[in-house]
Structure formats: C-alpha cells, structure tokens
Amino acid sequence: MAWGVGANDVANAMGTSVGAKAITIKQAIIIAMVFEFAGAYLAGGEVTSTIRKGIVDPELLSQDPELLVYGMMSALLAAGLWLLIATTFGWPVSTTHSIVGAIVGFASVG
C-alpha cells in the first residue's frame, strides 16, 4: 500500500515542478521521501485511528477477532493491489477512496 501511495500520489505533487524544470527528478525524489515520511510520522496516528475505528465499529466483531484481522488485511491487500494496477496503467485513482472502499466492502460482507 505504501509503495502504491508513493507511486501514485507523488507524481501529482512533483510532476509540475519537475516538468517546469524548477527542480530535478533527484530533488523531487528526496523532497517526496522527506515529506512522505514526515506526514506518516506526524499525522499517521490520527489517520490510522479513523481508518481503524471510524469506518467499521470493531465491537461488532468482538466475538470473532480473527475475522476482523483477516478482513482488514484483505482490505489492505485489495487496496494495495488496486493502486498497483492503476499506477501501472497510469489511471488516476484516490488512495483514500481505495482503502475506504475496501474496508466498506469487508464490513458489508463480514
């Protein structure tokens, strides 16, 4: 999933700067690495909490915690695979919509 986020979203942020020759590709990669890490480190906890508890109530699956683990892992795998496919073909796709859709799909089946 992390690779898909970087491969898909970094081009949106850096494409115009590299295209205008304001920065080189190497500089864009370094800037992206720094800010992707900083964003995950500084804001990742809140995002993870929302994804973990804000979409599906974990209490609904408290009798079967393995189902919750398998469902969340399946959602992560499905969203990551979708990002990989979309990035390979150059399709614009939202990483947020991908993971939220995968979790909603799991919740509706589970």
PDB file of C-alpha atoms in Angstrom:
ATOM      1  CA  MET A   1       0.000   0.000   0.000  1.00  0.00           C
ATOM      2  CA  ALA A   2       2.794   2.438   0.880  1.00  0.00           C
ATOM      3  CA  TRP A   3       4.505   1.831  -2.448  1.00  0.00           C
ATOM      4  CA  GLY A   4       1.203   2.472  -4.232  1.00  0.00           C
ATOM      5  CA  VAL A   5       0.701   5.732  -2.364  1.00  0.00           C
ATOM      6  CA  GLY A   6       4.167   6.919  -3.306  1.00  0.00           C
ATOM      7  CA  ALA A   7       3.988   5.744  -6.904  1.00  0.00           C
ATOM      8  CA  ASN A   8       0.541   7.182  -7.467  1.00  0.00           C
ATOM      9  CA  ASP A   9       0.452  10.398  -5.458  1.00  0.00           C
ATOM     10  CA  VAL A  10       3.991  11.770  -5.621  1.00  0.00           C
ATOM     11  CA  ALA A  11       3.622  12.468  -9.332  1.00  0.00           C
ATOM     12  CA  ASN A  12       0.628  14.700  -8.566  1.00  0.00           C
ATOM     13  CA  ALA A  13       2.690  16.820  -6.197  1.00  0.00           C
ATOM     14  CA  MET A  14       6.011  16.843  -8.032  1.00  0.00           C
ATOM     15  CA  GLY A  15       5.094  16.497 -11.712  1.00  0.00           C
ATOM     16  CA  THR A  16       4.582  20.187 -12.389  1.00  0.00           C
ATOM     17  CA  SER A  17       7.760  21.223 -10.585  1.00  0.00           C
ATOM     18  CA  VAL A  18       9.873  18.700 -12.486  1.00  0.00           C
ATOM     19  CA  GLY A  19       8.081  19.482 -15.752  1.00  0.00           C
ATOM     20  CA  ALA A  20       8.780  23.199 -15.326  1.00  0.00           C
ATOM     21  CA  LYS A  21      12.419  22.321 -14.589  1.00  0.00           C
ATOM     22  CA  ALA A  22      12.209  24.107 -11.236  1.00  0.00           C
ATOM     23  CA  ILE A  23      13.691  21.002  -9.590  1.00  0.00           C
ATOM     24  CA  THR A  24      15.365  17.860 -10.879  1.00  0.00           C
ATOM     25  CA  ILE A  25      13.917  14.379 -10.571  1.00  0.00           C
ATOM     26  CA  LYS A  26      16.518  13.563  -7.919  1.00  0.00           C
ATOM     27  CA  GLN A  27      15.495  16.617  -5.890  1.00  0.00           C
ATOM     28  CA  ALA A  28      11.819  15.674  -6.280  1.00  0.00           C
ATOM     29  CA  ILE A  29      12.510  12.159  -5.009  1.00  0.00           C
ATOM     30  CA  ILE A  30      14.400  13.481  -1.982  1.00  0.00           C
ATOM     31  CA  ILE A  31      11.693  16.041  -1.174  1.00  0.00           C
ATOM     32  CA  ALA A  32       8.982  13.397  -1.580  1.00  0.00           C
ATOM     33  CA  MET A  33      10.830  10.952   0.683  1.00  0.00           C
ATOM     34  CA  VAL A  34      11.228  13.545   3.426  1.00  0.00           C
ATOM     35  CA  PHE A  35       7.636  14.743   3.344  1.00  0.00           C
ATOM     36  CA  GLU A  36       6.045  11.298   2.878  1.00  0.00           C
ATOM     37  CA  PHE A  37       7.923  10.109   5.970  1.00  0.00           C
ATOM     38  CA  ALA A  38       7.126  13.284   7.930  1.00  0.00           C
ATOM     39  CA  GLY A  39       3.440  13.049   7.028  1.00  0.00           C
ATOM     40  CA  ALA A  40       3.227   9.412   8.048  1.00  0.00           C
ATOM     41  CA  TYR A  41       5.111  10.070  11.287  1.00  0.00           C
ATOM     42  CA  LEU A  42       3.283  13.251  12.311  1.00  0.00           C
ATOM     43  CA  ALA A  43      -0.264  12.559  11.102  1.00  0.00           C
ATOM     44  CA  GLY A  44      -0.298   8.790  10.660  1.00  0.00           C
ATOM     45  CA  GLY A  45      -1.753   8.058  14.083  1.00  0.00           C
ATOM     46  CA  GLU A  46      -4.890  10.105  13.529  1.00  0.00           C
ATOM     47  CA  VAL A  47      -5.426   8.690  10.054  1.00  0.00           C
ATOM     48  CA  THR A  48      -4.897   5.135  11.275  1.00  0.00           C
ATOM     49  CA  SER A  49      -7.333   5.686  14.134  1.00  0.00           C
ATOM     50  CA  THR A  50     -10.006   6.945  11.752  1.00  0.00           C
ATOM     51  CA  ILE A  51      -9.494   4.060   9.345  1.00  0.00           C
ATOM     52  CA  ARG A  52      -9.413   1.539  12.199  1.00  0.00           C
ATOM     53  CA  LYS A  53     -12.377   2.775  14.260  1.00  0.00           C
ATOM     54  CA  GLY A  54     -14.217   5.410  12.227  1.00  0.00           C
ATOM     55  CA  ILE A  55     -15.474   3.239   9.372  1.00  0.00           C
ATOM     56  CA  VAL A  56     -16.210  -0.110  10.992  1.00  0.00           C
ATOM     57  CA  ASP A  57     -17.026  -0.496  14.668  1.00  0.00           C
ATOM     58  CA  PRO A  58     -14.579  -3.157  15.922  1.00  0.00           C
ATOM     59  CA  GLU A  59     -17.038  -4.086  18.680  1.00  0.00           C
ATOM     60  CA  LEU A  60     -19.306  -5.648  16.059  1.00  0.00           C
ATOM     61  CA  LEU A  61     -16.664  -8.320  15.517  1.00  0.00           C
ATOM     62  CA  SER A  62     -15.528  -8.706  19.127  1.00  0.00           C
ATOM     63  CA  GLN A  63     -16.787 -12.324  19.198  1.00  0.00           C
ATOM     64  CA  ASP A  64     -14.557 -13.200  16.231  1.00  0.00           C
ATOM     65  CA  PRO A  65     -11.374 -11.063  16.315  1.00  0.00           C
ATOM     66  CA  GLU A  66      -9.697 -13.232  13.676  1.00  0.00           C
ATOM     67  CA  LEU A  67     -12.359 -12.166  11.179  1.00  0.00           C
ATOM     68  CA  LEU A  68     -11.518  -8.519  11.863  1.00  0.00           C
ATOM     69  CA  VAL A  69      -7.801  -9.178  11.312  1.00  0.00           C
ATOM     70  CA  TYR A  70      -8.405 -11.160   8.117  1.00  0.00           C
ATOM     71  CA  GLY A  71     -10.854  -8.557   6.856  1.00  0.00           C
ATOM     72  CA  MET A  72      -8.526  -5.628   7.465  1.00  0.00           C
ATOM     73  CA  MET A  73      -5.573  -7.484   5.925  1.00  0.00           C
ATOM     74  CA  SER A  74      -7.714  -8.353   2.905  1.00  0.00           C
ATOM     75  CA  ALA A  75      -8.801  -4.725   2.564  1.00  0.00           C
ATOM     76  CA  LEU A  76      -5.177  -3.587   2.730  1.00  0.00           C
ATOM     77  CA  LEU A  77      -4.118  -6.153   0.137  1.00  0.00           C
ATOM     78  CA  ALA A  78      -7.036  -5.301  -2.172  1.00  0.00           C
ATOM     79  CA  ALA A  79      -6.408  -1.554  -1.980  1.00  0.00           C
ATOM     80  CA  GLY A  80      -2.665  -2.016  -2.487  1.00  0.00           C
ATOM     81  CA  LEU A  81      -3.222  -4.285  -5.487  1.00  0.00           C
ATOM     82  CA  TRP A  82      -5.708  -1.834  -6.989  1.00  0.00           C
ATOM     83  CA  LEU A  83      -3.195   1.011  -6.564  1.00  0.00           C
ATOM     84  CA  LEU A  84      -0.513  -1.099  -8.243  1.00  0.00           C
ATOM     85  CA  ILE A  85      -2.778  -1.878 -11.206  1.00  0.00           C
ATOM     86  CA  ALA A  86      -3.971   1.718 -11.559  1.00  0.00           C
ATOM     87  CA  THR A  87      -0.444   3.114 -11.328  1.00  0.00           C
ATOM     88  CA  THR A  88       0.851   0.598 -13.879  1.00  0.00           C
ATOM     89  CA  PHE A  89      -1.758   1.737 -16.401  1.00  0.00           C
ATOM     90  CA  GLY A  90      -1.440   5.420 -15.466  1.00  0.00           C
ATOM     91  CA  TRP A  91      -5.015   5.683 -14.239  1.00  0.00           C
ATOM     92  CA  PRO A  92      -5.783   8.444 -11.741  1.00  0.00           C
ATOM     93  CA  VAL A  93      -7.063   6.853  -8.561  1.00  0.00           C
ATOM     94  CA  SER A  94      -7.563   8.040  -4.994  1.00  0.00           C
ATOM     95  CA  THR A  95      -5.657   6.081  -2.373  1.00  0.00           C
ATOM     96  CA  THR A  96      -8.126   7.192   0.288  1.00  0.00           C
ATOM     97  CA  HIS A  97     -11.112   6.021  -1.731  1.00  0.00           C
ATOM     98  CA  SER A  98      -9.337   2.735  -2.400  1.00  0.00           C
ATOM     99  CA  ILE A  99      -8.748   1.829   1.251  1.00  0.00           C
ATOM    100  CA  VAL A 100     -12.092   3.178   2.489  1.00  0.00           C
ATOM    101  CA  GLY A 101     -13.917   1.295  -0.275  1.00  0.00           C
ATOM    102  CA  ALA A 102     -12.065  -1.908   0.570  1.00  0.00           C
ATOM    103  CA  ILE A 103     -12.947  -1.586   4.267  1.00  0.00           C
ATOM    104  CA  VAL A 104     -16.587  -0.800   3.486  1.00  0.00           C
ATOM    105  CA  GLY A 105     -16.634  -3.865   1.230  1.00  0.00           C
ATOM    106  CA  PHE A 106     -15.250  -6.022   4.022  1.00  0.00           C
ATOM    107  CA  ALA A 107     -17.730  -4.576   6.514  1.00  0.00           C
ATOM    108  CA  SER A 108     -20.702  -5.220   4.254  1.00  0.00           C
ATOM    109  CA  VAL A 109     -19.679  -8.855   3.742  1.00  0.00           C
ATOM    110  CA  GLY A 110     -18.411  -9.503   7.291  1.00  0.00           C
TER     111      GLY A 110
END
